[in-house]
Amino acid sequence: MPLKQQVGIVISNKMQKTIVVKIDNRYSHPIYSKIMTKTKKYLVHDELDESNIGDQVLVEECRPLSRRKRWKLS
């Protein structure tokens, strides 16, 4: 089973080895046929603290690293 990968934008890097990534999901509304955007924030493991705010990053699913952290920087 392949791991999920998503592209998002870093919105916070104030924690140690953790960044917050905003991922936008675009979909068509089933009744009104309008393109809607749903935004989710994920905690992502960044081992080397190499990401800065505004960077576009590729993240992939991994085993649970803490209570809310289930993604890692790839």
Short mmCIF file of C-alpha atoms in Angstrom, two decimals, residues 2-68:
data_model
loop_
_atom_site.label_atom_id
_atom_site.label_comp_id
_atom_site.label_asym_id
_atom_site.label_seq_id
_atom_site.Cartn_x
_atom_site.Cartn_y
_atom_site.Cartn_z
CA PRO A 2 1.59 3.31 -1.07
CA LEU A 3 1.92 6.12 1.44
CA LYS A 4 -0.21 9.22 0.98
CA GLN A 5 1.65 12.34 -0.17
CA GLN A 6 0.32 15.89 -0.22
CA VAL A 7 1.68 19.35 -1.06
CA GLY A 8 1.13 22.22 1.34
CA ILE A 9 2.47 25.54 2.59
CA VAL A 10 4.34 26.01 5.88
CA ILE A 11 2.48 28.42 8.16
CA SER A 12 4.48 27.95 11.38
CA ASN A 13 7.93 26.66 12.33
CA LYS A 14 8.17 27.82 15.94
CA MET A 15 8.34 24.31 17.44
CA GLN A 16 11.42 22.12 17.58
CA LYS A 17 11.46 19.51 14.78
CA THR A 18 7.80 20.25 13.99
CA ILE A 19 6.15 22.50 11.42
CA VAL A 20 2.51 23.32 10.75
CA VAL A 21 1.47 22.82 7.13
CA LYS A 22 -1.72 24.16 5.51
CA ILE A 23 -3.18 21.86 2.85
CA ASP A 24 -5.97 23.10 0.57
CA ASN A 25 -8.42 20.58 -0.87
CA ARG A 26 -10.53 21.81 -3.80
CA TYR A 27 -13.80 20.07 -4.64
CA SER A 28 -17.03 20.71 -6.50
CA HIS A 29 -20.14 21.29 -4.39
CA PRO A 30 -22.60 18.46 -5.15
CA ILE A 31 -25.67 20.69 -5.49
CA TYR A 32 -24.42 24.14 -6.53
CA SER A 33 -21.47 22.97 -8.71
CA LYS A 34 -19.32 25.73 -7.22
CA ILE A 35 -15.63 25.03 -6.63
CA MET A 36 -15.09 25.03 -2.86
CA THR A 37 -11.82 25.04 -0.91
CA LYS A 38 -11.42 23.15 2.35
CA THR A 39 -8.27 23.91 4.38
CA LYS A 40 -6.72 21.62 6.98
CA LYS A 41 -3.65 22.11 9.16
CA TYR A 42 -1.31 19.22 9.89
CA LEU A 43 1.63 18.89 12.28
CA VAL A 44 4.59 17.60 10.28
CA HIS A 45 7.89 16.17 11.53
CA ASP A 46 10.87 18.20 10.25
CA GLU A 47 13.98 16.45 11.57
CA LEU A 48 16.53 19.03 10.36
CA ASP A 49 14.47 22.22 10.97
CA GLU A 50 15.03 23.21 7.34
CA SER A 51 11.62 24.67 6.44
CA ASN A 52 10.66 28.33 6.69
CA ILE A 53 7.27 30.05 6.71
CA GLY A 54 5.83 30.28 3.19
CA ASP A 55 7.75 27.32 1.77
CA GLN A 56 5.88 24.83 -0.38
CA VAL A 57 6.63 21.33 0.92
CA LEU A 58 5.81 17.72 0.09
CA VAL A 59 4.69 15.71 3.12
CA GLU A 60 4.00 12.00 3.43
CA GLU A 61 2.12 9.86 5.89
CA CYS A 62 4.05 7.93 8.54
CA ARG A 63 3.53 6.13 11.80
CA PRO A 64 2.26 8.20 14.75
CA LEU A 65 5.13 10.24 16.20
CA SER A 66 3.06 12.00 18.87
CA ARG A 67 -0.59 12.63 19.67
CA ARG A 68 -1.26 14.84 16.62
#
